[in-house]
Structures are given as C-alpha cells and as structure tokens.
Coordinates of C-alpha atoms in Angstrom, one line a residue:
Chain A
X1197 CA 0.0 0.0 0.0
X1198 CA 2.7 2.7 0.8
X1199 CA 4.3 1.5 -2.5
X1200 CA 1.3 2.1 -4.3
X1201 CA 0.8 5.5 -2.8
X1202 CA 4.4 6.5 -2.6
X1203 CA 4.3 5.7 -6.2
X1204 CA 1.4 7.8 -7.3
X1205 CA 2.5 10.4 -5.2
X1206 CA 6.3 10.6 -6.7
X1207 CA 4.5 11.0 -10.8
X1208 CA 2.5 13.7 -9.4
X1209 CA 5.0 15.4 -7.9
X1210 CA 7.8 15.2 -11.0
X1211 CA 4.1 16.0 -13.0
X1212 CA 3.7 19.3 -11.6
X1213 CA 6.8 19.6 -11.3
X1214 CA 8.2 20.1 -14.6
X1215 CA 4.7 21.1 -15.9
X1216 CA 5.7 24.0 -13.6
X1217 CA 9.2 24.3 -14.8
X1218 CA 7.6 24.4 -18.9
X1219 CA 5.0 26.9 -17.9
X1220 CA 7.3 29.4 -16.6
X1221 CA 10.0 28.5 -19.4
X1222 CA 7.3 29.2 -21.7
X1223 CA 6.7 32.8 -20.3
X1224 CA 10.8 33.2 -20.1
X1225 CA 11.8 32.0 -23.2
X1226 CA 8.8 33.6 -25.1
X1227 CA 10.0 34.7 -28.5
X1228 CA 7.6 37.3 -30.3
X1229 CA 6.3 35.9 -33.5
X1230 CA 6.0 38.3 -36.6
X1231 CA 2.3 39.0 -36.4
X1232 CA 3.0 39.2 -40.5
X1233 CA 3.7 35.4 -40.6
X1234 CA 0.4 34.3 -39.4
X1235 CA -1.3 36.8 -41.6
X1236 CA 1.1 35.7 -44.8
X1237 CA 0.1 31.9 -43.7
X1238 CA -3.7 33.2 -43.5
X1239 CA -3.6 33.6 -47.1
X1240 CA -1.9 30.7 -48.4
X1241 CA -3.8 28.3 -49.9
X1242 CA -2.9 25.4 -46.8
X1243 CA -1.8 22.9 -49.3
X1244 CA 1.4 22.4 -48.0
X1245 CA 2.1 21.5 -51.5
X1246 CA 5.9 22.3 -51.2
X1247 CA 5.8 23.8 -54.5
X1248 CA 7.4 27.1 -53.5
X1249 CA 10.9 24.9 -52.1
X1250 CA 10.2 25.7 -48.1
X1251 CA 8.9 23.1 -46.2
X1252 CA 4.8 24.0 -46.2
X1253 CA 3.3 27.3 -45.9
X1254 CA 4.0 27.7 -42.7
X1255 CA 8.0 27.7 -44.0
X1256 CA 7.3 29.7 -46.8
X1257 CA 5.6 32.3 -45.1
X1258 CA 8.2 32.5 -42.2
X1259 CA 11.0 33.0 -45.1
X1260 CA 8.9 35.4 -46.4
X1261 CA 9.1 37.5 -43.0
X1262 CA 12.5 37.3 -42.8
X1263 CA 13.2 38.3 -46.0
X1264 CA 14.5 35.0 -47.9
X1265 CA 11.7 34.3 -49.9
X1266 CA 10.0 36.2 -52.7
X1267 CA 6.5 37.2 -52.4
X1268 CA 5.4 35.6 -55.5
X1269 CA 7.3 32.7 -55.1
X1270 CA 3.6 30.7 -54.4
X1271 CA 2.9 28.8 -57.9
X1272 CA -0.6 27.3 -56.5
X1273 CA -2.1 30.5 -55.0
X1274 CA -0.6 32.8 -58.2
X1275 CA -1.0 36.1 -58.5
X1276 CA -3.9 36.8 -56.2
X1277 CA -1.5 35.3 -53.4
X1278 CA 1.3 37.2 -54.1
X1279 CA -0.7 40.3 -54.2
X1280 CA -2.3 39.7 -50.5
X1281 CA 1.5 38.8 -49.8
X1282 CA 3.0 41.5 -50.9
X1283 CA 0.5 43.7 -49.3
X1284 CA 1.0 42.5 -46.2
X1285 CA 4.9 42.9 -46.8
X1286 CA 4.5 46.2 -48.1
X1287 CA 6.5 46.0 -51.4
X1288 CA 4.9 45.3 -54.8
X1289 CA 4.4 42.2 -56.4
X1290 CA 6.5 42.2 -59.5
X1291 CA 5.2 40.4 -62.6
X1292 CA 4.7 36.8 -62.0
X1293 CA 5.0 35.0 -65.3
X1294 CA 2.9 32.0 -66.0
X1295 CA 4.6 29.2 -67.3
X1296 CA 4.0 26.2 -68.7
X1297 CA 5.3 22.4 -70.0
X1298 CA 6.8 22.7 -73.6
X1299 CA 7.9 19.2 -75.2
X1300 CA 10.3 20.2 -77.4
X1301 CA 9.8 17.7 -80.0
X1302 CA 7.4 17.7 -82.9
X1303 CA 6.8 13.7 -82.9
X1304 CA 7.7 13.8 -86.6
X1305 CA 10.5 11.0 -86.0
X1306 CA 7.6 8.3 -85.5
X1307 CA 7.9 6.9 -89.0
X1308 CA 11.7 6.5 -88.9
X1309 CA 12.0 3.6 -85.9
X1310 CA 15.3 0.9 -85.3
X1311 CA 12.8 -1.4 -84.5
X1312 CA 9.4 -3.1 -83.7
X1313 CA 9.0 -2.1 -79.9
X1314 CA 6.4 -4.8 -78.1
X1315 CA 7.5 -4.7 -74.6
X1316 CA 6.3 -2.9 -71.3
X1317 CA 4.5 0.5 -73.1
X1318 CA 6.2 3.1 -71.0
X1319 CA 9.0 5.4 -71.9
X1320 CA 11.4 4.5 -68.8
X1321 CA 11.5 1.0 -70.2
X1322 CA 11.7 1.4 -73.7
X1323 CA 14.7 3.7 -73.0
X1324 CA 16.7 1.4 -71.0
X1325 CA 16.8 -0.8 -74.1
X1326 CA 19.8 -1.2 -76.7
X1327 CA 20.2 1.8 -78.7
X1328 CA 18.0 4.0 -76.6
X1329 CA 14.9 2.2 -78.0
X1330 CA 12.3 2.3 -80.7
X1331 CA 12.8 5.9 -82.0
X1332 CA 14.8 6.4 -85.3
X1333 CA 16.1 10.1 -83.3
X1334 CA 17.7 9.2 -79.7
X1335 CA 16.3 12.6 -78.9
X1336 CA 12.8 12.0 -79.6
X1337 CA 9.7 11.8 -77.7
X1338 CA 9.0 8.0 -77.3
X1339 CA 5.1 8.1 -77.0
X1340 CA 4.5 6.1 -74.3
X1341 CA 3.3 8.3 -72.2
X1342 CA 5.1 8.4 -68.7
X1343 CA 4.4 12.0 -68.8
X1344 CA 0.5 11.6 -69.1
X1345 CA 1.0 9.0 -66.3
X1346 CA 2.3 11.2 -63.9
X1347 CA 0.8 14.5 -64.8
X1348 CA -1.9 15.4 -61.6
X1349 CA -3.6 18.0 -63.8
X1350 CA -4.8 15.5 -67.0
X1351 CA -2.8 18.6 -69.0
X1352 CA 0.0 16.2 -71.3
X1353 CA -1.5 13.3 -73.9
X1354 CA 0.4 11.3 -76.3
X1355 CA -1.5 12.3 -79.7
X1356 CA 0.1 10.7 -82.6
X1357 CA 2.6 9.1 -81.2
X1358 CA 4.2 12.3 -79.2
X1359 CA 3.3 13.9 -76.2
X1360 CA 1.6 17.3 -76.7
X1361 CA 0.5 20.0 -73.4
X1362 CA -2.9 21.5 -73.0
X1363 CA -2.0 24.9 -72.6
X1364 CA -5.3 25.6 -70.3
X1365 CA -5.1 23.0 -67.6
X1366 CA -0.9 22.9 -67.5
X1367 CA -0.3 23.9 -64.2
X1368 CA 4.1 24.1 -65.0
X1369 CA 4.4 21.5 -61.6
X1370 CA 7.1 20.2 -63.7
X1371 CA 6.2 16.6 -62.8
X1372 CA 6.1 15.6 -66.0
X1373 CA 9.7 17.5 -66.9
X1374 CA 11.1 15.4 -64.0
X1375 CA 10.1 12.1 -65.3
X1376 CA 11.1 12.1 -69.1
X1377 CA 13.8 9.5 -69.3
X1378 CA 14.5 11.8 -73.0
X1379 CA 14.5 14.9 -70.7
X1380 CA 12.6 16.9 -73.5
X1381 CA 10.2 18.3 -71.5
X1382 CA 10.9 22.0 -70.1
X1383 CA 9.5 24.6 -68.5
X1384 CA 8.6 28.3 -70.9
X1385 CA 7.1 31.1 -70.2
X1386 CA 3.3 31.0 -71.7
X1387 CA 2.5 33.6 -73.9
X1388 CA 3.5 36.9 -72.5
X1389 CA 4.3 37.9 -76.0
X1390 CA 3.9 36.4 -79.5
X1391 CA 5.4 32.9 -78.2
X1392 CA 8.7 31.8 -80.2
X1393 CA 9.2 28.0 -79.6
X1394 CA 12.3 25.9 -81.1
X1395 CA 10.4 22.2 -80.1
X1396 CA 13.0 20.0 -80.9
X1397 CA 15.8 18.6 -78.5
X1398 CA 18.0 17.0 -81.0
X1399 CA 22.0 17.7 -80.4
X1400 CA 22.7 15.2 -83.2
X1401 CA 24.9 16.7 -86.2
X1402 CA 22.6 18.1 -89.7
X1403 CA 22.8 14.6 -91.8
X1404 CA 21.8 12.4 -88.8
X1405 CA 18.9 14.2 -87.9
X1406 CA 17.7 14.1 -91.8
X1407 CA 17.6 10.9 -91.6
X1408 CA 15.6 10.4 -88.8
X1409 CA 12.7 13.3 -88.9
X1410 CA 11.9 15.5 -91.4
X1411 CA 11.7 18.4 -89.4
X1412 CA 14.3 18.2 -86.2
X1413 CA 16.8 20.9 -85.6
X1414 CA 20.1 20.4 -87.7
X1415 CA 22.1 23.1 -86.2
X1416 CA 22.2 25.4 -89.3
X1417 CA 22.7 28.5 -87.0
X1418 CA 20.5 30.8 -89.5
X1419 CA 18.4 31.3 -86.7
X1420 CA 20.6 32.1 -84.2
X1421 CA 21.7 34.7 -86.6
X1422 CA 18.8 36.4 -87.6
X1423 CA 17.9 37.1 -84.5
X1424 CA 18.0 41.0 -84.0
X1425 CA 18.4 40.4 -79.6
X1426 CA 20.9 37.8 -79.7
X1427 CA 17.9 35.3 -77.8
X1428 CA 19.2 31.9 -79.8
X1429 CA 22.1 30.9 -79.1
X1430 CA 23.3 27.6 -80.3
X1431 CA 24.2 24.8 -77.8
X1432 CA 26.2 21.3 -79.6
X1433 CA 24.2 21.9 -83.1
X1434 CA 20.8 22.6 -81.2
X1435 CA 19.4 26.1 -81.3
X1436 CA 18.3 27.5 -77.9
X1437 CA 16.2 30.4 -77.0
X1438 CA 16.6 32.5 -74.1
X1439 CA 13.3 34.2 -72.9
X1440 CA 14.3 37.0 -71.3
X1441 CA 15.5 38.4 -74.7
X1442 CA 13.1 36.9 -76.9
X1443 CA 10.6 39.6 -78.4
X1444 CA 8.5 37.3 -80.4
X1445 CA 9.5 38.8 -83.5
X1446 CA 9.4 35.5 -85.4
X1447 CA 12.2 36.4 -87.8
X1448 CA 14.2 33.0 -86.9
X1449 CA 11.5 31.2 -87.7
X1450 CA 10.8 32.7 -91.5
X1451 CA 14.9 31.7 -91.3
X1452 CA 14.3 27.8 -90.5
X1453 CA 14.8 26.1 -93.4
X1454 CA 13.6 23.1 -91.4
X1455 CA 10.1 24.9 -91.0
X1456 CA 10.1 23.8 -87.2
X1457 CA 10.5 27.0 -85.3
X1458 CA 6.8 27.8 -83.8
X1459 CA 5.4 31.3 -83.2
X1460 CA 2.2 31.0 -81.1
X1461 CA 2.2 27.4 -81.6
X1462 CA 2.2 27.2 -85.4
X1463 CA 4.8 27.4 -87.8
X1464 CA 4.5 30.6 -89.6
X1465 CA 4.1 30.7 -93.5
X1466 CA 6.9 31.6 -95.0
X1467 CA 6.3 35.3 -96.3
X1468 CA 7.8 35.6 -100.1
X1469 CA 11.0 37.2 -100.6
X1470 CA 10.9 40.6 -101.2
X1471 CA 13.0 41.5 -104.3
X1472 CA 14.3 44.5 -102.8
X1473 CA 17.9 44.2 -101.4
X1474 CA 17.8 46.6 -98.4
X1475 CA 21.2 47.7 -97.3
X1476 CA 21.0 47.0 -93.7
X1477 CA 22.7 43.4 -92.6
X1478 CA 20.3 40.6 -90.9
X1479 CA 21.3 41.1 -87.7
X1480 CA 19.6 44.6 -87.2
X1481 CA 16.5 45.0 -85.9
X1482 CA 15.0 47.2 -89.3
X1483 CA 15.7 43.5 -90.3
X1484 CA 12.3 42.5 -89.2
X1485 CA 10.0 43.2 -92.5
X1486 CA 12.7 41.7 -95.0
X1487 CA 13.4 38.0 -93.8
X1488 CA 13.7 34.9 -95.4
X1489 CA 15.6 35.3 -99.2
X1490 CA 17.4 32.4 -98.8
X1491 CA 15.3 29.9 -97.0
X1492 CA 12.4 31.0 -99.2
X1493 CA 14.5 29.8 -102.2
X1494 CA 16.2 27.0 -100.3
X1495 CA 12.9 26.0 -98.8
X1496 CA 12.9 23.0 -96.5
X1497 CA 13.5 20.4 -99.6
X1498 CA 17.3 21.0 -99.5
X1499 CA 17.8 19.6 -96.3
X1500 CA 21.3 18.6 -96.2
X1501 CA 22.6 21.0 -98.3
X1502 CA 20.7 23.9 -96.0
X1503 CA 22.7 24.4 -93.5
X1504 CA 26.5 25.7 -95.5
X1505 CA 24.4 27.5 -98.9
X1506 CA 22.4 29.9 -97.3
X1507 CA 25.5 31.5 -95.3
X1508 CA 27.3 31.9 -98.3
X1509 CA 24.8 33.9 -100.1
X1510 CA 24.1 36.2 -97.4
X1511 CA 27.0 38.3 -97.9
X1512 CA 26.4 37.7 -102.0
X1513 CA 23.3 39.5 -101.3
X1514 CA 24.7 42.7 -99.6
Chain B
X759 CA 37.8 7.1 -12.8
X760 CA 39.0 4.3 -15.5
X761 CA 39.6 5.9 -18.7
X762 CA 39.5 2.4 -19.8
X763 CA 36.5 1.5 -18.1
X764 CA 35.3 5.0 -20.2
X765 CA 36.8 3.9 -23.6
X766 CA 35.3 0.5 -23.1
X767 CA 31.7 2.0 -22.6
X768 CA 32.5 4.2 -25.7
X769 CA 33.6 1.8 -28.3
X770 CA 31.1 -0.5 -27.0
X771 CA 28.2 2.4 -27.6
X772 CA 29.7 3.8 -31.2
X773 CA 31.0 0.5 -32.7
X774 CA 30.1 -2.7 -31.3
X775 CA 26.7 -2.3 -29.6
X776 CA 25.8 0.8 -32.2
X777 CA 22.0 1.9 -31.5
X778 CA 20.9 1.7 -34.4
X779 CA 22.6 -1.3 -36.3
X780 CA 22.8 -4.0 -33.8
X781 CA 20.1 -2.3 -30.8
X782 CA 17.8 -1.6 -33.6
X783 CA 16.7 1.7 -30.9
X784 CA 16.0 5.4 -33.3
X785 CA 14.9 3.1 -36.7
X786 CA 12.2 5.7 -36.8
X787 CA 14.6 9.0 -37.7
X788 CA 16.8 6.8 -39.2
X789 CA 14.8 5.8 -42.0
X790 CA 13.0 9.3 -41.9
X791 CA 15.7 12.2 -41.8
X792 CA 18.6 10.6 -43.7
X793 CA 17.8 11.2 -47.5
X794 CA 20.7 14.3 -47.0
X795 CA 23.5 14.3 -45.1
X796 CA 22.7 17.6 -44.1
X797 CA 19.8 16.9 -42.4
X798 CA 21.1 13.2 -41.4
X799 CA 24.1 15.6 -38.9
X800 CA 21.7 17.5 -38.4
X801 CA 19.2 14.8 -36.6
X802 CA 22.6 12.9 -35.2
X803 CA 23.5 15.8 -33.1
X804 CA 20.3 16.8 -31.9
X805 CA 20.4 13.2 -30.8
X806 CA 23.3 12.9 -29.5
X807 CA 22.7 16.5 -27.5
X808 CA 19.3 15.0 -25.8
X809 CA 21.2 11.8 -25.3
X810 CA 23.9 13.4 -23.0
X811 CA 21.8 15.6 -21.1
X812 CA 18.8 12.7 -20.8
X813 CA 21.4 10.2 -19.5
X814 CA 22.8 13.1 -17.2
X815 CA 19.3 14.3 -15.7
X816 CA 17.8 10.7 -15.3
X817 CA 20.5 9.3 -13.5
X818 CA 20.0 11.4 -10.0
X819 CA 16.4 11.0 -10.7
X820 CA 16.7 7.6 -10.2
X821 CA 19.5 7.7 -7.9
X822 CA 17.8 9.7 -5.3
X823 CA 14.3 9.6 -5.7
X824 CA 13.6 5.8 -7.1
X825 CA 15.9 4.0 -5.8
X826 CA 16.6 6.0 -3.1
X827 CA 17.9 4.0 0.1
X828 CA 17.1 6.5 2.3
X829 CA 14.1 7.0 1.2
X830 CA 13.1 3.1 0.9
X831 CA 14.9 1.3 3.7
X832 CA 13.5 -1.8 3.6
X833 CA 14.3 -2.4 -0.1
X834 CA 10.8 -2.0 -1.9
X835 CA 11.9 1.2 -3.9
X836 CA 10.4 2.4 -6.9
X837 CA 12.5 0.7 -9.5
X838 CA 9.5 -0.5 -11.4
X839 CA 8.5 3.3 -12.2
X840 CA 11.6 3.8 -13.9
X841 CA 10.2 3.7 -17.4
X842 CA 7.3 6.2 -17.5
X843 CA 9.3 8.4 -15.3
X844 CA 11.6 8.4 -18.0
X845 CA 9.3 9.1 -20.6
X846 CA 8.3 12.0 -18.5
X847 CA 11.8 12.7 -18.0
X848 CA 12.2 13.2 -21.5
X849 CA 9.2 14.8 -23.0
X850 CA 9.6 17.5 -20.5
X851 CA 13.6 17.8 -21.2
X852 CA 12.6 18.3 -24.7
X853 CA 10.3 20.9 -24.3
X854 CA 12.5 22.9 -22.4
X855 CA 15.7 22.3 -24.7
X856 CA 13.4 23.9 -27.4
X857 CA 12.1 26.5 -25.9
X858 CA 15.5 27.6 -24.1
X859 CA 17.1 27.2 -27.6
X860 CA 14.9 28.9 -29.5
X861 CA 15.1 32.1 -27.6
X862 CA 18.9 32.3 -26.3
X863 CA 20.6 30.0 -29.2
X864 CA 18.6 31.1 -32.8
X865 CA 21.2 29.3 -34.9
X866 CA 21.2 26.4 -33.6
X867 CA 17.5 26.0 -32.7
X868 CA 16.9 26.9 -36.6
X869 CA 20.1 24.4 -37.4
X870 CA 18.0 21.7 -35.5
X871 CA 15.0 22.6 -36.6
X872 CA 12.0 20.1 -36.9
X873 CA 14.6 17.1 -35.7
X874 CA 14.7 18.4 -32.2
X875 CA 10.9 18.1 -31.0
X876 CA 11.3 14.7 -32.8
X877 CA 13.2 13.5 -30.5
X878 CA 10.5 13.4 -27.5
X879 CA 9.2 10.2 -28.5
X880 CA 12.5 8.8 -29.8
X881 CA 13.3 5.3 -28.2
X882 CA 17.0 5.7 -28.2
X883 CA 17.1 8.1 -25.9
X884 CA 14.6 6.3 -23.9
X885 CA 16.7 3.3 -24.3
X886 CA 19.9 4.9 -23.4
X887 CA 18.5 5.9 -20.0
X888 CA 17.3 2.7 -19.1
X889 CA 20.2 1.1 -20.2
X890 CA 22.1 3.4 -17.8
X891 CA 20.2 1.8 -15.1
X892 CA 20.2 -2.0 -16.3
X893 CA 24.5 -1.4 -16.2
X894 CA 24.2 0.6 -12.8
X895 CA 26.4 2.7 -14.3
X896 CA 27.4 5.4 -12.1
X897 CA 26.8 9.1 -13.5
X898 CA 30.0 9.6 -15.3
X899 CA 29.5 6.4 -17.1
X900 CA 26.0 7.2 -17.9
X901 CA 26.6 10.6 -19.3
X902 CA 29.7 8.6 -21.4
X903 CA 27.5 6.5 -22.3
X904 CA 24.6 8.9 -23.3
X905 CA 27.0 11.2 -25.4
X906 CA 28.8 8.3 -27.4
X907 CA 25.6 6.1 -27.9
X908 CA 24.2 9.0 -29.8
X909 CA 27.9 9.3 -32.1
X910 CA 27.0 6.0 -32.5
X911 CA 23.9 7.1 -34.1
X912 CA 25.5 9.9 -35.7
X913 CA 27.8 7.6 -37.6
X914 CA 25.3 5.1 -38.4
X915 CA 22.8 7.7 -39.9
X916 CA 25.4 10.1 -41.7
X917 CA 27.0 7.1 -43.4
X918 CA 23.1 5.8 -44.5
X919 CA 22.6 9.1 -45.3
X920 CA 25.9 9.1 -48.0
X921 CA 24.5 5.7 -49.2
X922 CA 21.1 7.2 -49.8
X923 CA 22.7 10.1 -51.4
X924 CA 24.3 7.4 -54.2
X925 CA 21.2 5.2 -54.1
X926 CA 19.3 8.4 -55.6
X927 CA 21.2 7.9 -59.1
X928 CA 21.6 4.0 -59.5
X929 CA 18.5 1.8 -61.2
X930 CA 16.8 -0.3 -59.0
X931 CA 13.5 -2.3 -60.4
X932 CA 10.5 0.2 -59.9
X933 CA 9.3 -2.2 -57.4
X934 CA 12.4 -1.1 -55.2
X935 CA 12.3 2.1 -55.7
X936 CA 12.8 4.6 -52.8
X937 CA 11.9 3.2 -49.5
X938 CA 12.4 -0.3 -49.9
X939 CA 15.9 -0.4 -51.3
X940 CA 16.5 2.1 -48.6
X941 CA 15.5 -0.8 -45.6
X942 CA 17.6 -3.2 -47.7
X943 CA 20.9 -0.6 -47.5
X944 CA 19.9 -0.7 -44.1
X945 CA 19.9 -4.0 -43.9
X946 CA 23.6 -4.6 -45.2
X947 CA 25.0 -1.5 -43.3
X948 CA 23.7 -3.0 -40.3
X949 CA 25.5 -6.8 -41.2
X950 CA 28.8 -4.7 -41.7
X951 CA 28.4 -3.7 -38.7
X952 CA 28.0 -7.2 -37.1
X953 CA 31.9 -7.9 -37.6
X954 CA 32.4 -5.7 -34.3
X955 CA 30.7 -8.2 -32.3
X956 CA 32.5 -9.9 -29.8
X957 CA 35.4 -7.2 -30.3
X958 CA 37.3 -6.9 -27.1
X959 CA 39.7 -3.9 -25.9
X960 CA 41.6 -5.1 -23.0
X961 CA 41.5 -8.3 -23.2

C-alpha cells in the first residue's frame, strides 16, 4: 500500500513539477512571433504542396518575413496570393510570369523507328533498351506516355505518337519535366508575348537528324543569326532560346529552313522574298519586315545541303 | 575514474553495440531524416545532444528519488516506475531544450529545426536511459554513455545518409524504388556492422 501511494505520489510530484518548470519557461523563453507570418500563412492556400521549395506554408511564409523568400514565389495560389503577400509585406508584387510544360519535339521522328517495340508501353522501359529504343532520333519523344502518367492535372496526352500539353489546364508543376527519361520536356514562359518556340531537342549533327525526322533541328545556326536580340544561341548543333531576350519577332523562324521554329504554336508561312535588297545586314533590328531570301529559295526540300548554302549567299546578297 | 572503463563503454556504444545497427533503438529517424547528409548531422546531433543531457538528468532521478535508500529502507523502492518516469523525464527535457534554444541560441535551434521536437518520443534516448540503469552505471558512465551512444547514431545515420545520397542515381527495379531499397541498405550497413561483435579492448 505505501508502494502504491508513494508511487502515485512521486509522478504527481515530478508531474507538476516540470509542468511547472515548462510553464514558466514558456513565459521566459517567449519569442515574439512576426504578427505578419500568421497573416502571410492566413492567405496561403494550406496545401502544404511544397511547390514554393520551403517546407509547407507555414515555412514559406516564415521566409517570407525574414526576407529569404520572394512574395510571388507561391505557384498554387498565383498572382492573387502574391498580391495579399505582398501587401502585407508592403512592397509590390513584381510580374509573376505563368509558365507552362513545352515538349520540345514535334513527334515527326515516328515513321523512322530501329525497330518493332512490343514490350512494357512506357517510356522508362523502352529507354533502357539497346540503342536508346524504338525511335529512329535518340532525342525524340517515345510516346508512351510516362508523362501523361504522372501528370496530376490531365494537362499532357500522347497524340500521334508524341506527347503534346494543353496549354489551359498545365499547371508548369514540372512533374512531367522530372520524369522524361528523353528529358525533353521543359519549363517556358506562356504567352507573354507572341510565343517563339524551337520544339526540338536534338544535339545530333545536320545529316543524322535528316535521316531520322523531317523536321528536327540540324544546327544550321540561320536562326541564331537572324535574331536581331541575340535570344538563340546555339548549344552542340541545337538552337536554344533564351526568354528574357526573346521579343517574339518570329524572324528566326521565316529563317528555319527546317520549317520547325513555332510562333504561337504554329509554324509561320513563309512570307515571299521581297525582291528588294535593303542595305542593312540581318542582324539589325529594321531587319524584321525583309526575312527569309534564302530559306524561301532553299525551302525545306534542301535539307542537307541547307545548313553551308544559305550562309554563303548572305553576304552575296549585300 | 578508468579511462579504460570509459573507452570501453565508448567503443562499446559507437561500434560494437551501435544503437541503431545492432540495438535496432531510433529506426524511426533513421529511416526518416537521412535522405541528405545535411539533415542526417543535423538529426545525429540533436540526438546525441538530448542523449547526453537525458542520461545526465535521469540518473540522480533515479539515484535519489527511485531508488533512493534512504528513502526506501527496507528495499521495496520504486524501480519499477523507472520507465514512464523516464518518458516524462524526456518529454519535458525536450520541451524545455526547445524552448530555451529557440530564444537564447537562434542558430542552432533553426540548425535543428524540426529534428529536435522529434526527439520526445525517440526510443534511443529512452533506451539509453534505461540502459544506464540496467548497467548501474554510475553518472560519469552514464553521461559517457549517453553522449557516445548518440555518435553511434551519428555515424550510423550520416553514413546511411551518404548511401542514400548514391542510391538516388543507380537503377533499381520500380518495385524497389525509394523506400524499400533504402531498408535493404539498411539491412547490409547493419551486417557490416555485425563484424564488431565480440570485439574486445583489454583483453
């Protein structure tokens, strides 16, 4: 019996004990919490999502506070977030630009495979196998569809044989970026301007990629010439565009003699050549209204030969 | 005091009778904080921090008060309370170790960060403590003990931590994939492991 109670007696004294010592730590050791951080959380959308690279909202909006974090930096709340944010912070938003999944590969390499492919229909697999697997172009989109598998938002389908994004319900979570085993798949800005788009991924040199799709990057520069900002640059014969200087003027792709550069999603008709020589070189701006002499005589028939002829005759011309 | 009593107890706690690989105690953070190494030292010196101070605040606990021969003459102490006062022990140490850190030590309470509240319900600690008592150690050796049990941690999670790091780029079947290749790393870090037991210092 005096076990039992000496027992009982001991808990309830360590109890109240140190639930005596927390209390009045808790008053001591009180640190003042930015009234701003619970106001910043208030407005978050709760998801927890992790989007934004701090561990929940609750994270984010502390970095916020102290200053680490941009306001805008919430993808799933967007700009109405960013605005209550950056209210509550005091300093403006900034522009958040939307963006949005861009395979960069026009699926025109179907018709041009190694072999027949019969096994497990998912990209992962079929790339593991010898030679990169099915697809003619070892830069190609493989069209089995891990992408659509993994996409949350129903916003990526293989149509034709290559996966294409619906610009609407792409929600640029970048899921579907992460899981390409072709790593085609990439991030753009959507639409702020007239929207320039090089969709092709292939580093291979001119005469492979000829053989393989009849419309794939060849690394004929013209492009990255033509442009009057300097935006294309080219990396291991594949022509790149930088967004922050790209002005949508759609000059490189009246230059492609491939006819694959997209303006606003469609590749541009090639405007005839106007017969007068103006004086002023391609690279400058005034440029704009006079493209394409050369690739509207070169055309896209003379693929192999495309890439060294129209070079030459631009000086010719001046 | 015996520093070879001491380096016994240490060895003993780090390499041969390591918490984690062959006392299977803190699986729980161990599987859960070591996909970085980062956060992997991070967690292993939290531990080893509560570890220390749990072994050192337990053991007059139970010295004086449960065990107390003064207090219980005739033998019938309170021995058998020695695990929920432990817990209690703990929990509260915790909690004031967080609060306490977060207002006089910023950099290290944000350096700990989510890993130190954690800890409460993490059974090495508890084990370590009632360890202490199983060995009667006295309060040197319990503290020792304490303080190189969790280094014993700290080098078993850091070097899972590295492995997971690797694991991240090699192919495993799908079916693998992430957690499950993870418990079988675990699995052969731990075996590696088993070839300190039965390792003697001092003859």
């Amino acid at each position: 019996m005096k076990t039992i109670i000496f027992a009982v007696l001991v808990l309830l004294v360590m109890g109240a004990a140190f639930g005596a010592i927390l209390a009045f730590a808790a008053k001591v050791f009180a640190v003042e919490k930015d009234p701003r951080e619970e106001a910043i959380a208030g407005c978050l959308p709760g998801a927890n999502c992790g989007g934004c690279g701090y561990p929940g909202c609750g994270g984010y909006a502390a970095a916020v506070v102290a200053g680490t974090a941009p306001v805008n930096a919430c993808a799933a709340g967007g700009e109405a977030v960013a605005k209550q944010i950056a209210e509550i912070m005091g300093v403006s938003a900034g522009e958040t630009v939307k963006q949005i999944a861009a395979v960069r590969c026009t699926g025109c390499g179907v018709d041009h495979t190694k072999y027949n492919y019969v096994g497990v229909q998912d990209c992962l697999a079929a790339s593991r196998l010898p030679g990169g697997g099915p697809l003619g172009c070892d830069y190609g989109c493989l069209g089995f569809g891990t992408c659509e598998k993994v996409c949350p938002f129903d916003a990526i389908h293989v149509i034709n044989g290559v996966a294409v994004v619906d610009e609407e319900k792409c929600k640029a979570c970048s899921k579907c970026v992460d899981a390409c085993p072709r790593h085609i798949i990439a991030l753009e800005p959507y639409k702020t301007k007239k929207h320039v788009a090089i969709p092709c991924s292939s580093h291979a040199k001119g005469p492979v990629v000829t053989k393989v799709c009849s419309n794939g990057c060849i690394g004929c520069s013209l492009c990255a010439k033509a442009c009057p900002k300097e935006a294309i640059t080219m990396d291991n014969f594949l022509a790149k565009i930088d967004y922050d200087k790209c002005i949508g003027c759609g000059i490189c792709a009246q230059k492609c003699p491939r006819g694959l550069i997209t303006v606003d999603g469609v590749v541009p008709e090639k405007k005839p050549a106007p017969a007068a020589k103006p004086a002023a070189p391609a690279a400058a701006p005034a440029a704009e209204e006079k493209p394409a002499e050369a690739p509207a005589v070169e055309a896209p028939k003379a693929e192999e030969t495309a890439p060294a002829a129209p070079t030459e005759e631009a000086p010719k011309a001046e | 005091m015996d520093w070879k009593n001491l380096l016994t107890i240490a060895m003993g706690a780090i390499l041969i009778n390591n918490f984690i690989f062959s006392q299977f105690l803190g699986i729980c953070p161990f599987m859960g904080v070591s996909k970085s190494t980062d956060t992997a030292s991070g967690m292993g010196l939290a531990v080893t921090f509560v570890m220390g101070l749990a072994s050192a605040v337990c053991w007059p606990i139970n010295h004086f008060i449960l065990t107390s021969e003064t207090l219980f003459p005739d033998g019938n102490n309170l021995a058998f309370m020695q695990t929920i006062v432990y817990i209690l022990v703990i929990a509260s140490l915790v909690q004031f170790i967080e609060m306490f850190l977060q207002k006089s030590m910023p950099s290290l309470y944000t350096a700990l960060g989510v890993y130190l509240p954690l800890i409460t319900t993490n059974c090495a600690v508890l084990g370590v403590v009632l360890q202490n008592t199983q060995n009667s150690y006295n309060f040197i050796e319990s503290v020792a003990y304490g303080i190189t049990g969790g280094l014993g941690f700290l080098l078993a999670i850091y070097l899972f931590a590295a492995v997971r790091e690797k694991l991240e780029y090699s192919e495993c079947p799908k079916a693998f994939e992430g957690f499950p290749i993870a418990l079988v790393t675990a699995g052969l870090l731990a075996l590696s492991f088993g070839g300190f037991s039965g390792l003697k210092l001092f003859g």
